[in-house]
Structure formats: structure tokens, C-alpha cells
Short mmCIF file of C-alpha atoms and ligand atoms in Angstrom, two decimals:
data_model
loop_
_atom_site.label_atom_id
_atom_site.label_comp_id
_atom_site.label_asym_id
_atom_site.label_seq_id
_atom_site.Cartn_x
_atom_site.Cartn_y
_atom_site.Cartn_z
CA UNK X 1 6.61 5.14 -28.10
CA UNK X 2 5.19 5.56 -24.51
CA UNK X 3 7.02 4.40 -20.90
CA UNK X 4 6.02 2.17 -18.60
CA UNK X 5 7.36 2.23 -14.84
CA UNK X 6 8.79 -0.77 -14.57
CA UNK X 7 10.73 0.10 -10.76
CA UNK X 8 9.79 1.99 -7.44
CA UNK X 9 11.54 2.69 -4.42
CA UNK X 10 11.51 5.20 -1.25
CA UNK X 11 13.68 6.30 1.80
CA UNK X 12 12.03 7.84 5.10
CA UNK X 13 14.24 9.28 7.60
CA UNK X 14 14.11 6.27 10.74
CA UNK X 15 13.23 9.18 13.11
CA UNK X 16 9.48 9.61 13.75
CA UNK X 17 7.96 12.94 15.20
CA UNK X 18 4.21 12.46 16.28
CA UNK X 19 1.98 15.36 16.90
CA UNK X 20 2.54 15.25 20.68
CA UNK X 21 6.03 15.33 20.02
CA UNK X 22 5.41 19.13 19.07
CA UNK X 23 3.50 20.15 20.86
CA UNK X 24 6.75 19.68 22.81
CA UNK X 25 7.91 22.37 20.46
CA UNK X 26 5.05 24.75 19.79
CA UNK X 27 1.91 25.71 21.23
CA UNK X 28 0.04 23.31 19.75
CA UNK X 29 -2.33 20.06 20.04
CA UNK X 30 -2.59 16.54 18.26
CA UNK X 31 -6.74 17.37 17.79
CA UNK X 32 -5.65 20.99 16.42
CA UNK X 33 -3.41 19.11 13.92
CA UNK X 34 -5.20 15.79 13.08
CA UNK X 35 -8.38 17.98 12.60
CA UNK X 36 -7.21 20.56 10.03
CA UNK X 37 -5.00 18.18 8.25
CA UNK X 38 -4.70 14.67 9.14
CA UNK X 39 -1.16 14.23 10.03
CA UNK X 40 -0.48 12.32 13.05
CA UNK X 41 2.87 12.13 12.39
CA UNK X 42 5.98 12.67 10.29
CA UNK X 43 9.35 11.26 9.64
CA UNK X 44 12.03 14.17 10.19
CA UNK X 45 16.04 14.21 9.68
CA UNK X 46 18.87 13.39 11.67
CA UNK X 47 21.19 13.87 9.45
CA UNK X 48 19.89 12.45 5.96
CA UNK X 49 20.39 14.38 3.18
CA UNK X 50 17.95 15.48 -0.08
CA UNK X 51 20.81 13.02 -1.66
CA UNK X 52 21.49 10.86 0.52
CA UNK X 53 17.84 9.53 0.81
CA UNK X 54 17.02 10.06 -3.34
CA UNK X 55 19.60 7.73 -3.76
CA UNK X 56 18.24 5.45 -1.51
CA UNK X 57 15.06 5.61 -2.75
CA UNK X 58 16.69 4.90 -6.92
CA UNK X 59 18.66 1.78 -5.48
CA UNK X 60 15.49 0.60 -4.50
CA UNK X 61 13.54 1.51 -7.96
CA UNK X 62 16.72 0.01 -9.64
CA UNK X 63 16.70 -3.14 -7.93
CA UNK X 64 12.70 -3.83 -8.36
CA UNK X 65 13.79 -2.78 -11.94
CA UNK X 66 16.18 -5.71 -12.44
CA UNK X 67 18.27 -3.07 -13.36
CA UNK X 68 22.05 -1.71 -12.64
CA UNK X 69 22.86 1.95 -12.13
CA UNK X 70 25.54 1.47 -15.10
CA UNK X 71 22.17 1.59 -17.28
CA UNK X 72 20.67 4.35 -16.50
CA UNK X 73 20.19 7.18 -19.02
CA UNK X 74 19.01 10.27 -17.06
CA UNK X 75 18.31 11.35 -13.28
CA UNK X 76 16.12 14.05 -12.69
CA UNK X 77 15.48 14.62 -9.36
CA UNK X 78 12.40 17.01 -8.18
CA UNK X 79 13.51 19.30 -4.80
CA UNK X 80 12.94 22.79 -3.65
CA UNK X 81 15.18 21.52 -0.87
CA UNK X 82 18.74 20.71 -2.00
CA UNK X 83 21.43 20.92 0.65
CA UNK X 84 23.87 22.55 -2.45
CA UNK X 85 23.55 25.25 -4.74
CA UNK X 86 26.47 23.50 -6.90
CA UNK X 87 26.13 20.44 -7.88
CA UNK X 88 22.91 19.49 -8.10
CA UNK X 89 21.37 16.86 -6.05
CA UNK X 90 20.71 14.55 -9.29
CA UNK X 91 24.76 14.91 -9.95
CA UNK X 92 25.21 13.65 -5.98
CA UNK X 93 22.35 11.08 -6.87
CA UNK X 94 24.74 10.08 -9.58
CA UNK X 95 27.58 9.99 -8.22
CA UNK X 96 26.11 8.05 -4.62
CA UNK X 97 24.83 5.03 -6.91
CA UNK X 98 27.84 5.40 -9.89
CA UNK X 99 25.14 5.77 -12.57
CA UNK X 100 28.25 6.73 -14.73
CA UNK X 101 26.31 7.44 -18.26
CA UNK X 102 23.20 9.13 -16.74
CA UNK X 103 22.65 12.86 -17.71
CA UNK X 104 21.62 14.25 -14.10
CA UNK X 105 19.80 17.60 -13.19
CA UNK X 106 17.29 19.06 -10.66
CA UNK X 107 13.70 19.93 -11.69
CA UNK X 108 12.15 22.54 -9.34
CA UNK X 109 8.09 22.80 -9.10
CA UNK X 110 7.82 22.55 -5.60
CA UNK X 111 5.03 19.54 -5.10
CA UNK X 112 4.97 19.58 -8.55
CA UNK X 113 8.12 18.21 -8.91
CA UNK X 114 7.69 14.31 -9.34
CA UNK X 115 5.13 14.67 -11.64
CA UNK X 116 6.58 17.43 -13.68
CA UNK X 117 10.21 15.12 -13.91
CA UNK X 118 7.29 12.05 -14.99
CA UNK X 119 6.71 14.48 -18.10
CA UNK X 120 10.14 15.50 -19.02
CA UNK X 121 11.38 11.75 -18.67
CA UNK X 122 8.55 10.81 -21.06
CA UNK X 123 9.16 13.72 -23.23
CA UNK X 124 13.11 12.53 -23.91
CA UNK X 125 11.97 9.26 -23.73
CA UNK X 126 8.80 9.59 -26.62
CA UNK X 127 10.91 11.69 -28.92
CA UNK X 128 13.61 9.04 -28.84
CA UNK X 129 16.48 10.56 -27.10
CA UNK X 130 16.76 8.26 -23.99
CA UNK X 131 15.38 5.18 -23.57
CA UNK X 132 15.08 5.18 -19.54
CA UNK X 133 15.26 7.61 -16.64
CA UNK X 134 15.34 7.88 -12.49
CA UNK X 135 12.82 10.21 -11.97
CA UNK X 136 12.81 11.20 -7.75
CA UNK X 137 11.20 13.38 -5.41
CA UNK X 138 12.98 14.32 -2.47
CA UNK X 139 12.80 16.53 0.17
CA UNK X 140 14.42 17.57 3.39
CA UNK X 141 12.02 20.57 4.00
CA UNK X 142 13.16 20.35 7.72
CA UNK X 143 15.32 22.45 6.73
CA UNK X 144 13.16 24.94 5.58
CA UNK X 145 11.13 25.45 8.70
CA UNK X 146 10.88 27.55 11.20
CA UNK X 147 10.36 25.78 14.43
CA UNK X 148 8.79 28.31 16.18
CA UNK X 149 6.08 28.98 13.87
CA UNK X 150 3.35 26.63 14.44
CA UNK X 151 1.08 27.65 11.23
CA UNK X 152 3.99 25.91 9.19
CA UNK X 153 6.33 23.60 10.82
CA UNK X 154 3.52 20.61 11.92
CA UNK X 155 2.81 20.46 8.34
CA UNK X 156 5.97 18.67 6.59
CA UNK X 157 8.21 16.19 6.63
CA UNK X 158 11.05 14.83 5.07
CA UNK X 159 11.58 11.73 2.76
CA UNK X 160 12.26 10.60 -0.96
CA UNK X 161 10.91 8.53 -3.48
CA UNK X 162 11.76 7.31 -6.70
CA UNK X 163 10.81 5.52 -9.61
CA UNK X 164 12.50 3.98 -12.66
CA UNK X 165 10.52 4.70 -16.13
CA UNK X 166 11.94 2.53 -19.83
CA UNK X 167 10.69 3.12 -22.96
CA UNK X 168 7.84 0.47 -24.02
CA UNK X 169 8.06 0.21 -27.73
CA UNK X 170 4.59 -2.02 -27.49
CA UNK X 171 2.69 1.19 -25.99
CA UNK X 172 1.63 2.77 -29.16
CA UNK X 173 -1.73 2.24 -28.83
CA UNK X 174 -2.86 4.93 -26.38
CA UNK X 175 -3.99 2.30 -24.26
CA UNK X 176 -0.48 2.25 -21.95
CA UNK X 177 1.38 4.46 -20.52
CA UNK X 178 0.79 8.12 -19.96
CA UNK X 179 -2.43 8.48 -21.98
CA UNK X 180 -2.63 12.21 -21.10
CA UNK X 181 -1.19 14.77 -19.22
CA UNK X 182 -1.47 18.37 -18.33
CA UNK X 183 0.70 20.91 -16.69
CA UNK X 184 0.10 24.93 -15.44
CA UNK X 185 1.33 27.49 -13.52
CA UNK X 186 0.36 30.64 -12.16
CA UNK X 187 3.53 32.94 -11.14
CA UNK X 188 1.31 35.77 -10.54
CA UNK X 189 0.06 33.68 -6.79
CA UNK X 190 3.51 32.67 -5.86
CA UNK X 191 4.04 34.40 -3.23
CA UNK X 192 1.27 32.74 -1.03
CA UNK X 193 3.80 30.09 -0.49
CA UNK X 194 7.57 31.24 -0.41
CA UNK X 195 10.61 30.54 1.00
CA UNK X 196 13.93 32.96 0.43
CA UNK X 197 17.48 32.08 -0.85
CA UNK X 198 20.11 34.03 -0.41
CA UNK X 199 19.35 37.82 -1.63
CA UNK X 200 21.08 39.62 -4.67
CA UNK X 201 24.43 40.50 -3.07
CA UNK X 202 27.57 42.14 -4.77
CA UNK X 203 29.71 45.90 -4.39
CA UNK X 204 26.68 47.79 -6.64
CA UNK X 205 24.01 46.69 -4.14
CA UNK X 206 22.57 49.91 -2.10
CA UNK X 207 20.82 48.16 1.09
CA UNK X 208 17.90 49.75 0.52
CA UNK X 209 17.97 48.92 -2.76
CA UNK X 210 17.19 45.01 -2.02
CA UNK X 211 14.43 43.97 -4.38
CA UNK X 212 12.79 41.90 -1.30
CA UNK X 213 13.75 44.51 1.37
CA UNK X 214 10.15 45.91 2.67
CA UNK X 215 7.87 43.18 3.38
CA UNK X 216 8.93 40.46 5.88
CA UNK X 217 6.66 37.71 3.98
CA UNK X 218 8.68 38.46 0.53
CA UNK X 219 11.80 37.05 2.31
CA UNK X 220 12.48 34.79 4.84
CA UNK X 221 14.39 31.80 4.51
CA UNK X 222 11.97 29.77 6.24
CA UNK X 223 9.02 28.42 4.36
CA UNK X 224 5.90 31.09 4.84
CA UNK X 225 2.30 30.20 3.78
CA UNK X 226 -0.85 31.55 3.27
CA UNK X 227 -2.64 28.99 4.09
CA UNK X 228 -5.93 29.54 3.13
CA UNK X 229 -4.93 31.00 -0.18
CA UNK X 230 -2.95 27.68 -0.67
CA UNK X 231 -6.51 26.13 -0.01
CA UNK X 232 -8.40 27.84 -2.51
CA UNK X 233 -5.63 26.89 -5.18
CA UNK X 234 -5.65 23.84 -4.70
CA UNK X 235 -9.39 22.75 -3.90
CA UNK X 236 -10.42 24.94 -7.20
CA UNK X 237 -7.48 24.08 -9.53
CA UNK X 238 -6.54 19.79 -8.34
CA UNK X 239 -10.27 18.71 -9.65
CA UNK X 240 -10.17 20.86 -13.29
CA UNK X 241 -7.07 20.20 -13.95
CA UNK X 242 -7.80 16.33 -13.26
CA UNK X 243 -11.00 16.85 -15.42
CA UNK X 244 -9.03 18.12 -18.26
CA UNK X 245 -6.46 15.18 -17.76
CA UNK X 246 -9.75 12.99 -18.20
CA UNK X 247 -10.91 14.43 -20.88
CA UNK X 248 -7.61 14.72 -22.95
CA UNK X 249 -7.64 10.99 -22.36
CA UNK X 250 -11.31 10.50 -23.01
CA UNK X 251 -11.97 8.74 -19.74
CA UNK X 252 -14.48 9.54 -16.96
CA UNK X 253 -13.77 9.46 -13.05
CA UNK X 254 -15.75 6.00 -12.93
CA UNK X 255 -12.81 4.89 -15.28
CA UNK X 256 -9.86 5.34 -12.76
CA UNK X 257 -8.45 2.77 -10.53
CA UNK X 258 -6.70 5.09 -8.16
CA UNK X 259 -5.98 9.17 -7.90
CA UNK X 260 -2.75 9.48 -6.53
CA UNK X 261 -2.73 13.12 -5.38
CA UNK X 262 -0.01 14.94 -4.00
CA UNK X 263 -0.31 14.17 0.14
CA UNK X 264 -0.61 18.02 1.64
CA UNK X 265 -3.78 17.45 3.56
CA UNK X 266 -6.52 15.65 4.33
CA UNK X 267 -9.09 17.86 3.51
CA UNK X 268 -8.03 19.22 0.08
CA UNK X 269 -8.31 15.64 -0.60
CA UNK X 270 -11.45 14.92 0.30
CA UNK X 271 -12.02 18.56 -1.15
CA UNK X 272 -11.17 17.34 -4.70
CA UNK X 273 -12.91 13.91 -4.22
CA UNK X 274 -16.07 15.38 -3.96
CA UNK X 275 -15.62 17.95 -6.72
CA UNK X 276 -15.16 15.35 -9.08
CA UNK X 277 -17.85 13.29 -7.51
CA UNK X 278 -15.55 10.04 -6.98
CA UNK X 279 -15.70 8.10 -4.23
CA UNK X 280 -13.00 8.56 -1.71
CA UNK X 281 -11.52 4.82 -1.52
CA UNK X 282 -9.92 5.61 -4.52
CA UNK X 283 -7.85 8.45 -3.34
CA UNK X 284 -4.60 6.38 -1.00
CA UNK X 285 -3.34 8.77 1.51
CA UNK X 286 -0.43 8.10 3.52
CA UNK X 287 -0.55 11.93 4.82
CA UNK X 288 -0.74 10.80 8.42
CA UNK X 289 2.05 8.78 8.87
CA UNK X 290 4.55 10.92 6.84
CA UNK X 291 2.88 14.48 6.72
CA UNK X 292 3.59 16.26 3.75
CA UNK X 293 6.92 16.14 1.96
CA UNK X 294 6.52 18.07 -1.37
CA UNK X 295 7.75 16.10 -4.12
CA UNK X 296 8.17 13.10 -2.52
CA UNK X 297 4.71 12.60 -1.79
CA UNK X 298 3.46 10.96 -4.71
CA UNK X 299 6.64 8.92 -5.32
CA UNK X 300 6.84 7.94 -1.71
CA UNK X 301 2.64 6.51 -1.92
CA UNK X 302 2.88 5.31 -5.09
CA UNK X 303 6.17 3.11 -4.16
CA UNK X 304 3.70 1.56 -0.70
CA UNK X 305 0.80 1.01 -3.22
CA UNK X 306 2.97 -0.86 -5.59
CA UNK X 307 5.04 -2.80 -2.80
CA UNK X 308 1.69 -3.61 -1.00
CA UNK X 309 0.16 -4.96 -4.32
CA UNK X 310 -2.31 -2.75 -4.97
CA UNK X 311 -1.81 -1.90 -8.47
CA UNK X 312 -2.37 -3.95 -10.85
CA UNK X 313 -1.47 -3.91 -14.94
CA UNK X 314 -3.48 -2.09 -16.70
CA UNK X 315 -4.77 0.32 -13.78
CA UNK X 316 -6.04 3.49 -14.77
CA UNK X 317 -4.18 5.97 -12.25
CA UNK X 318 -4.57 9.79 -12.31
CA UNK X 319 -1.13 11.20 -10.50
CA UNK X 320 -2.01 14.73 -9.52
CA UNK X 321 0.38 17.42 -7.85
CA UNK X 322 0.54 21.03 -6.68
CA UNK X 323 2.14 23.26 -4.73
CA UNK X 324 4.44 26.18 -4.61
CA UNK X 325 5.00 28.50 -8.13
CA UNK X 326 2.27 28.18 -7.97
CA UNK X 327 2.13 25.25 -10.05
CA UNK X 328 -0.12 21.82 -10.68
CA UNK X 329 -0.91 19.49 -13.25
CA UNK X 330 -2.60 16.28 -13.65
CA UNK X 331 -1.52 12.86 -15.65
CA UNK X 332 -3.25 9.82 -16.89
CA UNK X 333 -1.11 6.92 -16.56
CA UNK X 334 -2.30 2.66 -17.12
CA UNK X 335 -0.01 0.79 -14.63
N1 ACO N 1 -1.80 24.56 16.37
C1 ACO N 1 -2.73 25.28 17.00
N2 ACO N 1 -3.21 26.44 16.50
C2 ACO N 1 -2.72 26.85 15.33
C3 ACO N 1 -1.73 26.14 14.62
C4 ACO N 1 -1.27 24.95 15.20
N3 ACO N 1 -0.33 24.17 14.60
N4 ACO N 1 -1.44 26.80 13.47
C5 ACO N 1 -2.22 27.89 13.45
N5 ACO N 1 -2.99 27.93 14.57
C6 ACO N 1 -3.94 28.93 14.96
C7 ACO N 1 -3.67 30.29 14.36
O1 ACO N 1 -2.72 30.99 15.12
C8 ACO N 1 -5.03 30.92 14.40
O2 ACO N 1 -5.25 31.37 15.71
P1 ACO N 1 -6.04 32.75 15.97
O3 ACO N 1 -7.41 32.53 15.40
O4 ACO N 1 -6.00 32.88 17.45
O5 ACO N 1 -5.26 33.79 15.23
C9 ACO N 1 -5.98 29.74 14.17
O6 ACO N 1 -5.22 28.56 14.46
C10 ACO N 1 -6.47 29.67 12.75
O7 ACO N 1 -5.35 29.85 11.86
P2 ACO N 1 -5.50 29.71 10.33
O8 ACO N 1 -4.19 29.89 9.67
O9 ACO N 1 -6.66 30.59 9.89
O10 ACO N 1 -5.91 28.19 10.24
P3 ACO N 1 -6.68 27.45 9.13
O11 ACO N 1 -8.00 27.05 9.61
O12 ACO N 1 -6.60 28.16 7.82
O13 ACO N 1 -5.80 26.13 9.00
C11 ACO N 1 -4.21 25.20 7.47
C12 ACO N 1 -4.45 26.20 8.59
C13 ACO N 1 -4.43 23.80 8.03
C14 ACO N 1 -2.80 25.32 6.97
C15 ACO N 1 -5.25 25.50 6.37
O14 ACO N 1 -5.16 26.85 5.96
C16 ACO N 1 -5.12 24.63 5.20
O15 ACO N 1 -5.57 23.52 5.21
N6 ACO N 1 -4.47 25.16 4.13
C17 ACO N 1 -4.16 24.42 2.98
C18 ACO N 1 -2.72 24.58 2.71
C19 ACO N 1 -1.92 23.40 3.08
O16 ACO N 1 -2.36 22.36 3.52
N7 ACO N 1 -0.66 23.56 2.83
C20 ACO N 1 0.26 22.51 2.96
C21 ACO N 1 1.52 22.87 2.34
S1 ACO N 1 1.38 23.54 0.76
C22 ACO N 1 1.33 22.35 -0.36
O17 ACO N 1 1.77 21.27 -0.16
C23 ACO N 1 0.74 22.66 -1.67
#
């Protein structure tokens, strides 16, 4: 039993924020930022919510589907950015599009997310314990910046994206579906991209006992980044862990349609492309219209591929993600 994706959908925030726009903000400049990443702009709240705009995004996957919310087995929605603690945003997402039989939770893997809730929806869904899923990425990392820090707040946006994944008793044959995937994480790096929640508080608590009391970059609860350690990660681990994904599946690059990479920048792109030796029309990027918006990025590009017909059946796509854990992983998937 393997799944096919069979529904797509995505929600942007209407408000758009260019690169001149903040430089407004920050001391900054559209060259400094189109240079070192390749955003020119990116879609940013007004008041849309890491729910509000995941369920968006599912009505849409739904209705491309064919299918009603009524049917839907299980919601897992991908966020480091959830407006509540309690419940969940996939309960909210739930609840928002009365998916009344779905079994709803959050996944979180930072830009990781949508493909590591792809997995887990095929894993329930290959050992025969649901036969479909919502599987979303959604972020409002907005949230998460700080405003006055340049180094980290023209990087991100906000947005969601979704797509709708039913078993495909046919797909037996390794030839359909997700022909391979593979996941990692390194905990041990994590801290080279962080952002704090609230810190252990209760009666016992000395206040210089707080486990993330000396160092400023341990805690903050804005997003904090090293960037060029983030670089490293991903430029060294996005093109073996692709390779792997190839292998398992006994494929070469020359084999793949599209790579579908997790939109953080420009150049870690272009980084990867060239590691793997594959020519750079294959990779999509969408990075400069909507920056980067963690785990809706790959959702949110594959939804504008699909929509603008540009993936055909029987595509070979590799869907690759990483981010903050530090975690990545790379799957094989024919369209
Ligand atoms: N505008 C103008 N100047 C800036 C800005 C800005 N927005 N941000 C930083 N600078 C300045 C710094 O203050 C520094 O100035 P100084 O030399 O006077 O001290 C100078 O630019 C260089 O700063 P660096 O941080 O060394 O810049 P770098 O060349 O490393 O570029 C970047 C930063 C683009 C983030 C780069 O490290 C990178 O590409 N990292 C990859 C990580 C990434 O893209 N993360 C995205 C999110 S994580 C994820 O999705 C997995």
C-alpha cells in the first residue's frame, strides 16, 4: 500500500512587505537582501492565524480532492509557530473546517515539518490504520521575530500550505508513491537556530537556578540564528541526504523531474544544485515572492507547481527540507 496526493491547497497572508518596505524598519537595503538570499519580498500577517490560514490552505486541498472534511481521517499540521500551547493548531484546523472524525495533532521539525507529517501520514496510512490524511505546513513566524534585528527578521514570512494524501491500493509496485525516504537529526547543533518558550517556572525555581539563565543566545523568545552555521548544515547535509534518498530508491539525479527543496535561500539552493551536479531548472523556487516560511515552504511551492500544471503523473520529485533541531531529510515521491 503506498499514497498518492490526490489534493493541494495554500493561504498567503494578502499583505505584501517588499524589501524596501524594511528597510523602512531596519538598517538595511533591497541589494543587501536580494544578494545574500533572494527574497524580494514576503507576505506578513495582519491578523491571520497559524490556524486560521492551515485551514484555508486544507479547504483548498479538500476541494481539488473532490473531497469533504467529514472524510478526513487525520490532520497533522507541521508549526514551530502555533498561536496556543493548548489545543493544538491541527485540533483548531479541525474544528475551523468540522473534519469531525479526523485524529488531529501538531508535528514540530521546524522546516522539517511538512515533510516529516508526509512520512507519518504514509506511515499510518502503509500499515493500514488510516486510509487518508491533511498533512499542512503553516507558519506565522512573524511572530517570532524581532523587528529590530536585521540578521533575522528580512528572512521570513508567513503562510500555509496543505495537501491531502489517500491510500492507493494500486501502488504496490514501487513505482508510485513515496519510493524512498529518509529522515535525521542532529540535537547536538540546535542551538545555532533557537527561539525560547516560556522558561521552567514554579515555587522550587531559584532565579539563578534557570537552566537557560547565562547566555542571552540560549533564550530569547525571538528567533536567533547563526547564520553561517545554518549554511554549512544545510549546503553539506540537503545534497547527501538527497543522494541517499536516490539511492534508497535506486534512481540517479538525471532521473528526477523536479527537487522541491525547502525555500530558505537562494544560495543554499543553488548550493545543493551543484553538489549534486543537476541542473538548476529543476529546482522551483518561489523564495522571492514569499521569503521563507518554514514548513510551509514546500507545501506552499508544491501547491503553485501543481495549480500551474507543472507536474505531471508519474513525475519523479525529490521533496527535501531542513531547518531548526537541527533536522532534514529527503523523500522520493512519483506524482
Ligand atoms: N542588511 C544589511 N546588513 C546586514 C543584514 C541586513 N539585513 N543582516 C546582517 N547584516 C550585516 C551584519 O551586521 C554584518 O555586518 P558587519 O560585517 O558590519 O558586522 C554583515 O552584514 C555580515 O553579516 P553575516 O551574518 O556574516 O552575513 P552573512 O554573509 O553570513 O549572510 C545570511 C547572512 C544571509 C543569513 C547567511 O548567513 C546565510 O545565507 N545563512 C544561511 C541560513 C539561512 O538562510 N537561514 C534561513 C533560515 S533557517 C532555515 O530555514 C533552515
Amino acid at each position: 500500500m503506498n499514497i498518492k496526493i490526490t489534493g493541494t491547497g495554500s493561504c498567503l497572508p494578502d499583505n505584501v512587505v517588499t524589501n524596501f518596505d524594511m528597510a523602512k524598519i531596519v538598517e538595511t537595503s533591497d541589494e543587501w537582501i536580494r544578494e545574500r538570499t533572494g527574497i524580494a519580498e514576503r507576505r506578513i500577517s495582519t491578523g491571520e492565524t497559524v490556524a486560521s490560514l492551515a485551514a484555508k490552505a486544507c479547504e483548498r486541498a479538500l476541494e481539488m480532492a473532490g473531497k469533504s472534511a467529514s472524510e478526513v481521517d487525520l490532520i497533522i499540521v507541521g508549526t514551530c509557530s502555533p498561536e496556543l500551547l493548548l489545543p493544538c493548531a491541527a485540533c483548531q484546523v479541525q474544528a475551523s473546517i468540522g473534519a469531525d472524525k479526523a485524529v488531529a495533532f501538531d508535528l514540530s521539525a521546524a522546516c522539517s515539518g511538512f515533510l516529516f507529517a508526509l512520512n507519518t501520514a504514509y506511515s499510518y496510512i502503509a500499515a493500514g490504520i488510516y486510509k487518508n490524511a491533511l498533512i499542512v505546513g503553516s507558519e506565522v513566524l512573524s511572530k517570532l521575530m524581532d523587528w529590530s534585528d536585521r540578521s533575522t527578521c528580512v528572512l521570513f514570512g508567513d503562510g500555509a500550505g496543505a495537501a491531502f494524501v489517500e491510500a492507493d491500493e494500486l501502488a504496490n509496485d514501487g513505482k508510485s508513491g513515496i519510493i524512498s525516504m529518509v529522515q535525521g537529526s542532529d540535537g547536538a547543533k540546535g542551538m545555532v537556530l533557537s527561539c525560547g518558550q516560556r522558561q521552567v517556572a514554579n515555587p522550587y525555581i531559584k532565579e539563578n537556578n534557570l537552566p537557560y539563565n547565562n547566555e542571552e543566545y540560549m533564550f530569547s523568545p525571538y528567533i536567533k540564528m547563526n547564520g553561517q552555521e545554518v549554511y554549512k548544515f544545510a549546503t553539506r547535509q540537503v545534497p547527501n541526504c538527497i543522494k541517499e534518498a536516490l539511492d534508497k530508491a535506486q534512481l540517479t539525479v538525471e532521473d528526477i523531474d523536479l527537487f522541491v527543496l525547502h525555500q530558505a535561500n537562494v544560495r543554499i539552493i543553488e548550493a545543493a544544485a551543484k553538489r549534486l551536479k543537476a541542473d538548476i531548472s529543476k529546482f522551483p523556487m518561489n523564495l522571492d515572492r514569499i521569503g521563507n516560511m518554514s514548513s510551509a515552504t514546500i507545501p506552499v511551492l508544491l501547491d503553485e507547481l501543481n495549480r500551474a500544471g507543472k507536474i505531471h503523473k508519474g513525475d519523479k520529485l525529490v521533496l527535501s527540507g531542513f531547518g531548526a533541531g537541527l533536522t532534514y531529510g529527503a523523500s522520493v515521491i512519483v506524482w
